[in-house]
CSV table of C-alpha atoms in Angstrom, one decimal:
chain,number,residue,atom,x,y,z
Q,426,UNK,CA,125.6,194.6,220.2
Q,427,UNK,CA,127.2,193.4,216.9
Q,428,UNK,CA,126.5,189.7,216.3
Q,429,UNK,CA,127.2,187.2,213.6
Q,430,UNK,CA,124.7,184.4,213.0
Q,431,UNK,CA,125.6,181.3,211.0
Q,432,UNK,CA,122.7,179.9,209.1
Q,433,UNK,CA,119.4,181.4,208.1
Q,434,UNK,CA,117.2,178.3,208.6
Q,435,UNK,CA,114.6,177.2,211.2
Q,436,UNK,CA,116.7,178.6,214.1
Q,437,UNK,CA,118.9,181.1,212.5
Q,438,UNK,CA,116.2,183.0,210.6
Q,439,UNK,CA,114.0,183.9,213.7
Q,440,UNK,CA,117.0,184.5,215.9
Q,441,UNK,CA,118.4,187.0,213.3
Q,442,UNK,CA,115.1,188.7,213.0
Q,443,UNK,CA,114.6,189.0,216.7
Q,444,UNK,CA,118.0,190.4,217.3
Q,445,UNK,CA,117.5,192.9,214.5
Q,446,UNK,CA,114.1,193.9,215.8
Q,447,UNK,CA,115.8,194.5,219.2
Q,448,UNK,CA,118.1,197.0,217.6
Q,449,UNK,CA,121.3,194.9,217.3
Q,450,UNK,CA,123.7,194.9,214.3
Q,451,UNK,CA,123.3,191.5,212.7
Q,452,UNK,CA,125.5,189.8,210.1
Q,453,UNK,CA,124.3,186.5,208.6
Q,454,UNK,CA,126.7,183.9,207.1
Q,455,UNK,CA,124.9,181.6,204.7
Q,456,UNK,CA,126.0,179.3,201.9
Q,457,UNK,CA,122.6,178.5,200.4
Q,458,UNK,CA,122.0,180.9,197.6
Q,459,UNK,CA,118.3,180.2,197.8
Q,460,UNK,CA,118.2,182.2,201.0
Q,461,UNK,CA,120.3,185.2,199.9
Q,462,UNK,CA,117.3,187.2,198.7
Q,463,UNK,CA,115.4,186.8,201.9
Q,464,UNK,CA,118.4,187.9,204.0
Q,465,UNK,CA,118.9,191.0,201.9
Q,466,UNK,CA,115.2,191.8,201.9
Q,467,UNK,CA,115.2,191.8,205.6
Q,468,UNK,CA,118.0,194.4,205.6
Q,469,UNK,CA,120.5,192.1,207.2
Q,470,UNK,CA,124.2,192.1,206.3
Q,471,UNK,CA,124.9,188.9,204.3
Q,472,UNK,CA,128.3,187.2,204.0
Q,473,UNK,CA,128.2,184.3,201.5
Q,474,UNK,CA,130.1,181.2,202.4
Q,475,UNK,CA,130.8,178.4,204.9
Q,476,UNK,CA,130.9,179.7,208.4
Q,477,UNK,CA,133.6,177.2,209.4
Q,478,UNK,CA,136.0,178.8,206.9
Q,479,UNK,CA,138.3,181.3,208.7
Q,480,UNK,CA,138.4,183.5,205.5
Q,481,UNK,CA,134.6,183.7,205.5
Q,482,UNK,CA,134.6,184.7,209.2
Q,483,UNK,CA,137.2,187.3,208.4
Q,484,UNK,CA,134.9,188.7,205.7
Q,485,UNK,CA,132.2,188.9,208.3
Q,486,UNK,CA,134.6,191.0,210.4
Q,487,UNK,CA,134.8,188.6,213.3
Q,488,UNK,CA,137.3,190.8,215.0
Q,489,UNK,CA,134.7,193.5,215.7
Q,490,UNK,CA,131.8,191.1,216.7
Q,491,UNK,CA,130.6,190.9,220.2
Q,492,UNK,CA,128.9,187.5,219.8
Q,493,UNK,CA,128.6,184.6,217.4
Q,494,UNK,CA,125.7,182.2,217.2
Q,495,UNK,CA,126.5,179.1,215.2
Q,496,UNK,CA,123.0,177.8,214.3
Q,497,UNK,CA,123.4,175.7,211.2
Q,498,UNK,CA,122.3,172.0,211.0
Q,499,UNK,CA,126.0,170.9,210.9
Q,500,UNK,CA,127.6,170.4,214.3
Q,501,UNK,CA,131.2,170.4,212.9
Q,502,UNK,CA,130.6,173.7,211.2
Q,503,UNK,CA,129.1,175.2,214.4
Q,504,UNK,CA,132.0,173.9,216.5
Q,505,UNK,CA,134.6,175.3,214.2
Q,506,UNK,CA,133.0,178.7,214.1
Q,507,UNK,CA,132.6,178.9,217.9
Q,508,UNK,CA,136.2,177.9,218.3
Q,509,UNK,CA,137.4,180.8,216.1
Q,510,UNK,CA,134.9,183.2,217.7
Q,511,UNK,CA,136.1,182.2,221.2
Q,512,UNK,CA,139.7,182.9,220.2
Q,513,UNK,CA,138.5,186.3,219.0
Q,514,UNK,CA,137.0,187.1,222.4
Q,515,UNK,CA,133.3,186.8,221.3
Q,516,UNK,CA,130.5,185.3,223.3
Q,517,UNK,CA,129.6,182.0,221.6
Q,518,UNK,CA,126.3,180.2,221.2
Q,519,UNK,CA,126.4,176.6,219.8
Q,520,UNK,CA,123.4,174.8,218.3
Q,521,UNK,CA,123.2,171.1,218.6
Q,522,UNK,CA,120.7,169.5,216.2
Q,523,UNK,CA,121.2,165.9,216.9
Q,524,UNK,CA,121.0,163.4,219.8
Q,525,UNK,CA,124.2,163.3,221.8
Q,526,UNK,CA,125.3,161.7,225.0
Q,527,UNK,CA,125.4,163.4,228.4
Q,528,UNK,CA,129.2,163.3,228.2
Q,529,UNK,CA,129.3,165.0,224.8
Q,530,UNK,CA,126.8,167.6,226.0
Q,531,UNK,CA,129.0,168.4,229.0
Q,532,UNK,CA,132.1,168.6,226.8
Q,533,UNK,CA,130.5,171.0,224.3
Q,534,UNK,CA,129.1,173.1,227.1
Q,535,UNK,CA,132.6,173.6,228.4
Q,536,UNK,CA,133.8,174.9,225.0
Q,537,UNK,CA,131.2,177.7,224.5
Q,538,UNK,CA,129.1,180.2,226.5
Q,539,UNK,CA,125.7,178.7,225.7
Q,540,UNK,CA,124.4,175.5,224.1
Q,541,UNK,CA,121.1,175.5,222.3
Q,542,UNK,CA,119.6,172.1,222.6
Q,543,UNK,CA,117.2,170.7,221.6
Q,544,UNK,CA,117.2,172.5,218.2
Q,545,UNK,CA,113.4,172.7,217.8
Q,546,UNK,CA,113.3,175.4,220.5
Q,547,UNK,CA,116.7,176.9,219.8
Q,548,UNK,CA,115.5,180.2,218.5
Q,549,UNK,CA,113.6,181.0,221.6
Q,550,UNK,CA,116.4,179.8,223.9
Q,551,UNK,CA,119.0,181.9,222.0
Q,552,UNK,CA,117.0,185.1,222.5
Q,553,UNK,CA,115.2,184.7,225.8
Q,554,UNK,CA,116.1,184.0,229.4
Q,555,UNK,CA,112.8,183.6,231.3
Q,556,UNK,CA,111.9,184.0,234.9
Q,557,UNK,CA,109.5,181.4,236.4
Q,558,UNK,CA,105.8,181.8,237.4
Q,559,UNK,CA,102.8,179.8,238.2
Q,560,UNK,CA,101.5,179.2,234.6
Q,561,UNK,CA,101.9,182.3,232.6
Q,562,UNK,CA,101.9,182.8,228.8
Q,563,UNK,CA,105.1,184.8,228.3
Q,564,UNK,CA,104.9,185.4,224.6
Q,565,UNK,CA,103.4,184.1,221.4
Q,566,UNK,CA,105.6,182.7,218.7
Q,567,UNK,CA,103.0,182.1,216.1
Q,568,UNK,CA,99.2,182.0,216.0
Q,569,UNK,CA,99.4,178.4,217.4
Q,570,UNK,CA,102.5,178.4,219.5
Q,571,UNK,CA,103.2,180.1,222.8
Q,572,UNK,CA,106.0,180.2,225.4
Q,573,UNK,CA,104.6,179.5,228.8
Q,574,UNK,CA,106.1,179.0,232.3
Q,575,UNK,CA,104.8,176.8,235.1
Q,576,UNK,CA,105.9,176.2,238.6
Q,577,UNK,CA,106.3,172.7,240.1
Q,578,UNK,CA,104.5,172.2,243.5
Q,579,UNK,CA,105.3,169.7,246.2
Q,580,UNK,CA,104.0,166.3,245.2
Q,581,UNK,CA,103.8,167.1,241.5
Q,582,UNK,CA,104.1,163.9,239.3
Q,583,UNK,CA,107.2,165.2,237.6
Q,584,UNK,CA,109.2,165.6,240.9
Q,585,UNK,CA,112.3,163.4,240.7
Q,586,UNK,CA,112.0,162.9,236.9
Q,587,UNK,CA,114.7,164.1,234.5
Q,588,UNK,CA,113.6,167.4,232.9
Q,589,UNK,CA,114.5,166.2,229.4
Q,590,UNK,CA,112.6,163.0,229.7
Q,591,UNK,CA,109.2,164.3,230.8
Q,592,UNK,CA,106.6,163.3,228.2
Q,593,UNK,CA,104.3,166.3,227.6
Q,594,UNK,CA,101.1,166.4,225.5
Q,595,UNK,CA,101.4,166.9,221.8
Q,596,UNK,CA,104.5,168.5,220.4
Q,597,UNK,CA,105.2,170.5,223.6
Q,598,UNK,CA,108.9,171.0,224.4
Q,599,UNK,CA,110.7,172.1,227.5
Q,600,UNK,CA,113.5,174.6,226.7
Q,601,UNK,CA,114.3,176.3,230.0
Q,602,UNK,CA,114.3,175.3,233.7
Q,603,UNK,CA,115.3,177.0,237.0
Q,604,UNK,CA,115.4,176.2,240.7
Q,605,UNK,CA,113.3,178.3,243.1
Q,606,UNK,CA,114.5,181.9,243.2
Q,607,UNK,CA,116.9,181.4,240.3
Q,608,UNK,CA,116.8,182.5,236.6
Q,609,UNK,CA,116.0,179.8,234.0
Q,610,UNK,CA,118.5,178.3,231.7
Q,611,UNK,CA,118.6,175.4,229.2
Q,612,UNK,CA,118.5,172.3,231.4
Q,613,UNK,CA,121.3,169.7,231.4
Q,614,UNK,CA,120.3,166.2,230.5
Q,615,UNK,CA,120.7,164.9,234.0
Q,616,UNK,CA,118.7,167.7,235.7
Q,617,UNK,CA,115.8,166.4,237.7
Q,618,UNK,CA,112.7,168.3,238.8
Q,619,UNK,CA,112.4,169.4,242.5
Q,620,UNK,CA,109.5,171.1,244.3
Q,621,UNK,CA,109.6,174.9,243.7
Q,622,UNK,CA,111.2,174.6,240.3
Q,623,UNK,CA,110.0,176.6,237.3
Q,624,UNK,CA,110.0,175.4,233.7
Q,625,UNK,CA,109.4,177.1,230.4
Q,626,UNK,CA,107.7,175.3,227.6
Q,627,UNK,CA,106.9,175.9,223.9
Q,628,UNK,CA,103.3,174.7,223.5
Q,629,UNK,CA,100.4,174.7,221.2
Q,630,UNK,CA,98.1,177.3,222.7
Q,631,UNK,CA,95.2,174.8,222.7
Q,632,UNK,CA,97.0,172.4,225.0
Q,633,UNK,CA,98.1,174.8,227.7
Q,634,UNK,CA,95.8,173.4,230.4
Q,635,UNK,CA,96.8,169.8,229.5
Q,636,UNK,CA,100.4,170.7,229.9
Q,637,UNK,CA,99.8,172.4,233.2
Q,638,UNK,CA,97.9,169.3,234.5
Q,639,UNK,CA,100.8,167.0,233.3
Q,640,UNK,CA,103.4,169.0,235.2
Q,641,UNK,CA,101.5,170.0,238.3
Q,642,UNK,CA,99.2,167.1,238.6
Q,643,UNK,CA,96.2,169.4,239.2
């Protein structure tokens, strides 16, 4: 796959690296000259400039791209790039890095193929579609952080609660959810837990059991 990634920050950098490590052809659009050297050292193709500028997208050879991930901090830039990418027939991934209403979320979701929200777990969501399990560590992001999945049993304290509103220990964040027998995806703001659901979380490894107890009530 040939992909274009806008932004080499907290979300763009690990996403670009993971896609490159998986053997994909990655072009990064970045306007911060302080990040140019890191991009080149990684062996990624760099296009300097603003990703909302059609001329910059043209220099990144948008016409031959399979997918565009707009992962900057600026929503307007991301929307503009996704709009151009969609017209070019690319798969589009939009990062939202600010609080928005349910109506806005639905509107943006209708304009792109995938929305990455919340931004703190965007890199993992951009790269991974998880299947559920009881409570399994799927992968380690750093020495402290892991991605884990947990199933929701009948009578669990979270049943009936909105997925995005569940208060988990520490800095744990939910980034994917799925109904029983279905693949996981980023949950919509109005999605509520039901028995048999599975949820993926990014969690400090030392708090895995606390998170399990909060979700399952065991």
